[in-house]
Coordinates of C-alpha atoms in Angstrom, one line a residue:
Chain A
X1 CA 18.4 66.2 114.9
X2 CA 20.1 63.1 115.3
X3 CA 22.7 62.8 118.4
X4 CA 25.2 60.4 119.2
X5 CA 27.4 61.2 122.5
X6 CA 30.3 59.6 123.6
X7 CA 31.3 60.4 127.5
X8 CA 35.0 61.6 127.0
X9 CA 36.7 63.4 123.9
X10 CA 40.1 62.6 125.5
X11 CA 41.2 59.8 127.7
X12 CA 44.4 58.7 129.6
X13 CA 44.3 55.5 131.5
X14 CA 47.2 53.0 132.8
X15 CA 48.0 49.6 131.6
X16 CA 46.0 47.0 133.3
X17 CA 43.2 49.4 134.2
X18 CA 39.6 48.3 133.3
X19 CA 38.2 51.3 131.0
X20 CA 34.9 51.8 130.4
X21 CA 33.7 53.8 127.0
X22 CA 30.2 55.1 127.0
X23 CA 27.8 56.0 124.1
X24 CA 24.7 57.2 124.3
X25 CA 21.9 57.7 120.9
X26 CA 18.8 60.0 121.3
X27 CA 17.0 58.5 118.2
X28 CA 15.7 55.3 119.3
X29 CA 17.7 53.1 117.2
X30 CA 17.9 49.4 117.3
X31 CA 21.7 49.2 116.3
X32 CA 24.8 50.5 118.0
X33 CA 28.2 49.9 117.2
X34 CA 32.0 50.3 118.5
X35 CA 34.8 51.1 116.1
X36 CA 38.5 51.8 116.3
X37 CA 40.2 54.3 114.1
X38 CA 44.1 53.9 113.3
X39 CA 46.0 56.0 110.7
X40 CA 46.5 53.8 107.7
X41 CA 43.7 51.4 108.6
X42 CA 40.6 52.9 108.5
X43 CA 37.8 52.2 110.7
X44 CA 37.5 48.4 112.1
X45 CA 34.5 47.1 113.8
X46 CA 34.9 45.6 117.2
X47 CA 31.7 44.8 118.6
X48 CA 28.1 45.6 117.8
X49 CA 24.4 45.4 119.0
X50 CA 21.1 44.9 117.0
X51 CA 18.8 44.9 120.2
X52 CA 19.1 45.3 124.0
X53 CA 21.3 42.7 125.8
X54 CA 22.2 41.4 122.6
X55 CA 26.0 41.4 121.0
X56 CA 28.0 40.5 118.2
X57 CA 31.6 40.3 117.5
X58 CA 33.2 42.5 114.6
X59 CA 36.3 41.8 113.4
X60 CA 38.7 42.7 116.2
X61 CA 36.8 41.9 119.1
X62 CA 40.3 40.4 121.2
X63 CA 40.5 42.1 124.6
X64 CA 37.0 44.4 124.7
X65 CA 33.7 43.3 125.8
X66 CA 30.5 45.4 125.8
X67 CA 27.2 45.8 127.5
X68 CA 24.0 47.3 126.3
X69 CA 21.5 46.9 129.1
X70 CA 19.2 50.2 127.7
X71 CA 18.5 50.6 124.0
X72 CA 20.1 54.0 124.1
X73 CA 23.2 53.3 125.4
X74 CA 26.3 51.0 124.6
X75 CA 29.1 51.0 126.6
X76 CA 32.4 49.2 125.5
X77 CA 35.0 47.8 127.9
X78 CA 38.9 47.1 128.0
X79 CA 39.5 44.8 130.6
X80 CA 42.8 45.3 131.1
X81 CA 44.3 47.9 129.1
X82 CA 47.3 47.3 127.0
X83 CA 49.5 50.0 125.4
X84 CA 48.1 48.9 121.9
X85 CA 44.8 49.7 122.6
X86 CA 45.6 53.5 122.4
X87 CA 43.5 54.4 119.7
X88 CA 40.5 56.7 118.4
X89 CA 37.3 55.0 119.5
X90 CA 34.1 55.8 117.7
X91 CA 31.0 55.0 118.4
X92 CA 27.7 54.6 116.1
X93 CA 24.3 54.0 115.8
X94 CA 21.7 53.3 112.9
X95 CA 17.7 52.4 112.5
X96 CA 16.1 48.7 111.6
X97 CA 18.2 46.4 109.4
X98 CA 18.6 45.3 105.7
X99 CA 22.0 47.5 105.4
X100 CA 20.4 50.3 103.6
X101 CA 20.4 52.7 106.5
X102 CA 23.6 54.9 107.1
X103 CA 25.1 55.0 110.6
X104 CA 25.4 58.1 112.7
X105 CA 28.4 58.6 114.5
X106 CA 29.7 60.0 118.1
X107 CA 32.5 62.8 117.8
X108 CA 35.2 60.1 119.1
X109 CA 37.2 59.1 122.3
X110 CA 41.1 59.4 122.1
X111 CA 42.3 57.0 124.3
X112 CA 45.8 56.9 125.3
X113 CA 47.0 53.6 127.4
X114 CA 50.4 54.6 129.2
Chain B
X1 CA 33.1 38.6 102.4
X2 CA 33.2 42.3 101.0
X3 CA 36.5 44.6 101.0
X4 CA 36.8 48.2 99.9
X5 CA 40.1 49.4 98.4
X6 CA 40.9 53.7 98.6
X7 CA 43.9 53.5 96.5
X8 CA 45.2 57.1 97.4
X9 CA 45.9 57.9 100.8
X10 CA 46.6 61.5 100.4
X11 CA 45.5 64.0 97.8
X12 CA 46.7 67.2 97.5
X13 CA 44.6 70.0 95.1
X14 CA 44.5 73.7 94.9
X15 CA 41.3 75.6 95.7
X16 CA 38.8 75.7 93.0
X17 CA 40.5 72.7 90.9
X18 CA 38.4 69.5 90.8
X19 CA 39.0 66.3 92.2
X20 CA 38.2 62.7 92.5
X21 CA 38.8 60.5 95.5
X22 CA 38.5 57.2 93.9
X23 CA 36.8 54.0 95.6
X24 CA 37.0 50.2 94.3
X25 CA 35.0 47.3 96.1
X26 CA 34.9 43.6 96.0
X27 CA 31.8 41.4 96.6
X28 CA 30.2 38.6 95.2
X29 CA 26.7 40.2 95.8
X30 CA 25.2 43.7 95.2
X31 CA 26.0 46.0 98.0
X32 CA 25.0 49.4 99.3
X33 CA 27.7 52.1 98.9
X34 CA 28.4 55.1 101.1
X35 CA 30.6 57.7 101.1
X36 CA 31.5 59.6 104.7
X37 CA 33.5 62.8 105.4
X38 CA 35.6 63.3 108.8
X39 CA 36.9 66.9 109.5
X40 CA 39.5 67.0 112.2
X41 CA 38.8 65.9 115.7
X42 CA 34.8 65.1 114.6
X43 CA 33.3 61.8 113.8
X44 CA 32.0 60.3 110.6
X45 CA 29.4 62.4 108.5
X46 CA 27.4 61.0 105.6
X47 CA 28.2 62.7 102.3
X48 CA 26.2 60.4 100.2
X49 CA 24.8 56.8 99.3
X50 CA 23.6 54.6 96.4
X51 CA 21.2 51.9 97.3
X52 CA 19.7 51.5 93.5
X53 CA 18.7 53.4 90.5
X54 CA 20.5 56.3 89.1
X55 CA 24.2 55.6 89.4
X56 CA 24.9 59.4 89.7
X57 CA 24.2 60.1 93.4
X58 CA 24.8 63.7 94.5
X59 CA 25.3 64.3 98.0
X60 CA 26.0 67.2 100.7
X61 CA 28.7 70.1 100.0
X62 CA 28.3 69.5 95.9
X63 CA 30.1 66.4 96.0
X64 CA 28.6 63.4 93.7
X65 CA 29.6 59.9 93.2
X66 CA 29.1 57.3 90.3
X67 CA 28.6 53.8 90.6
X68 CA 29.8 51.3 88.0
X69 CA 29.0 47.9 88.5
X70 CA 31.4 46.6 85.4
X71 CA 34.3 48.4 87.3
X72 CA 33.2 48.0 91.0
X73 CA 33.5 51.2 91.5
X74 CA 32.4 54.3 93.6
X75 CA 34.3 57.3 92.4
X76 CA 33.6 60.6 94.5
X77 CA 33.8 64.0 92.5
X78 CA 33.9 67.6 93.1
X79 CA 33.9 69.9 90.1
X80 CA 35.6 72.7 92.4
X81 CA 36.8 72.3 95.9
X82 CA 37.3 74.7 98.6
X83 CA 39.6 74.8 101.7
X84 CA 36.7 73.6 103.6
X85 CA 36.6 70.6 102.1
X86 CA 39.8 69.3 103.6
X87 CA 39.1 66.4 105.3
X88 CA 39.3 62.6 105.4
X89 CA 36.9 60.6 103.3
X90 CA 36.0 57.2 104.2
X91 CA 34.3 54.7 101.3
X92 CA 31.8 52.1 103.1
X93 CA 30.1 49.1 101.5
X94 CA 27.3 46.9 103.4
X95 CA 25.6 43.9 102.4
X96 CA 21.7 44.2 101.5
X97 CA 21.2 40.9 102.6
X98 CA 22.3 41.6 106.3
X99 CA 19.4 40.1 108.4
X100 CA 20.5 42.3 112.0
X101 CA 22.3 45.5 111.9
X102 CA 23.7 47.5 108.8
X103 CA 27.4 46.5 109.2
X104 CA 29.8 48.7 107.1
X105 CA 33.0 47.8 106.0
X106 CA 35.5 50.4 105.3
X107 CA 38.2 51.8 103.3
X108 CA 41.5 52.9 104.9
X109 CA 40.5 56.4 104.0
X110 CA 41.8 59.2 101.8
X111 CA 42.8 62.4 103.3
X112 CA 42.0 65.4 100.8
X113 CA 44.4 68.6 101.8
X114 CA 43.3 71.6 99.9
X115 CA 45.5 74.7 99.4
X116 CA 45.2 78.0 98.0

């Protein structure tokens, strides 16, 4: 069965800290995604990656960076956390290209920045 | 650019009643369409998808959706809901021309609240 694992379910950090959110998939998928989910706004794409070391900005990349050194792992980095980055973060993966493959999601990390 | 509109942020319904969750999309090209469900404290799970062919698509847990190209809609329906269907439902679209990753554009979600 498909499995996307996010390292933490809940995380509390302080303003100005560097924060790492980790995501691992076991399906050998080419594509990986990071979203943030906020009430009334749905899911918004932060960054995605279609291959190792390859990344592209999504709709709201400001304040974030990503790293994909291995195919199965995709990290989201908050360089200097701010309170407006308090949110639910969801990681997803999908195979191939062409837009017809559904994405598989992790259970999310609820991040609070104090 | 594509966009997805889910007009109803919340839909209350009694158990065993039918339900329809509305989704409209905007795109200058043909799209692929998806419905996802999110149960409390979980990630999103695929309910069903429309890629091509028959406009009526059946998914898991008794849900179905109908693609209507002229109305640019992809409404989700279930003839009789159960308490366990209480969740948030997201409609999403992707562009078949995508050369790399299959990016999705999501609606803002509809919270389905089923009561006795």
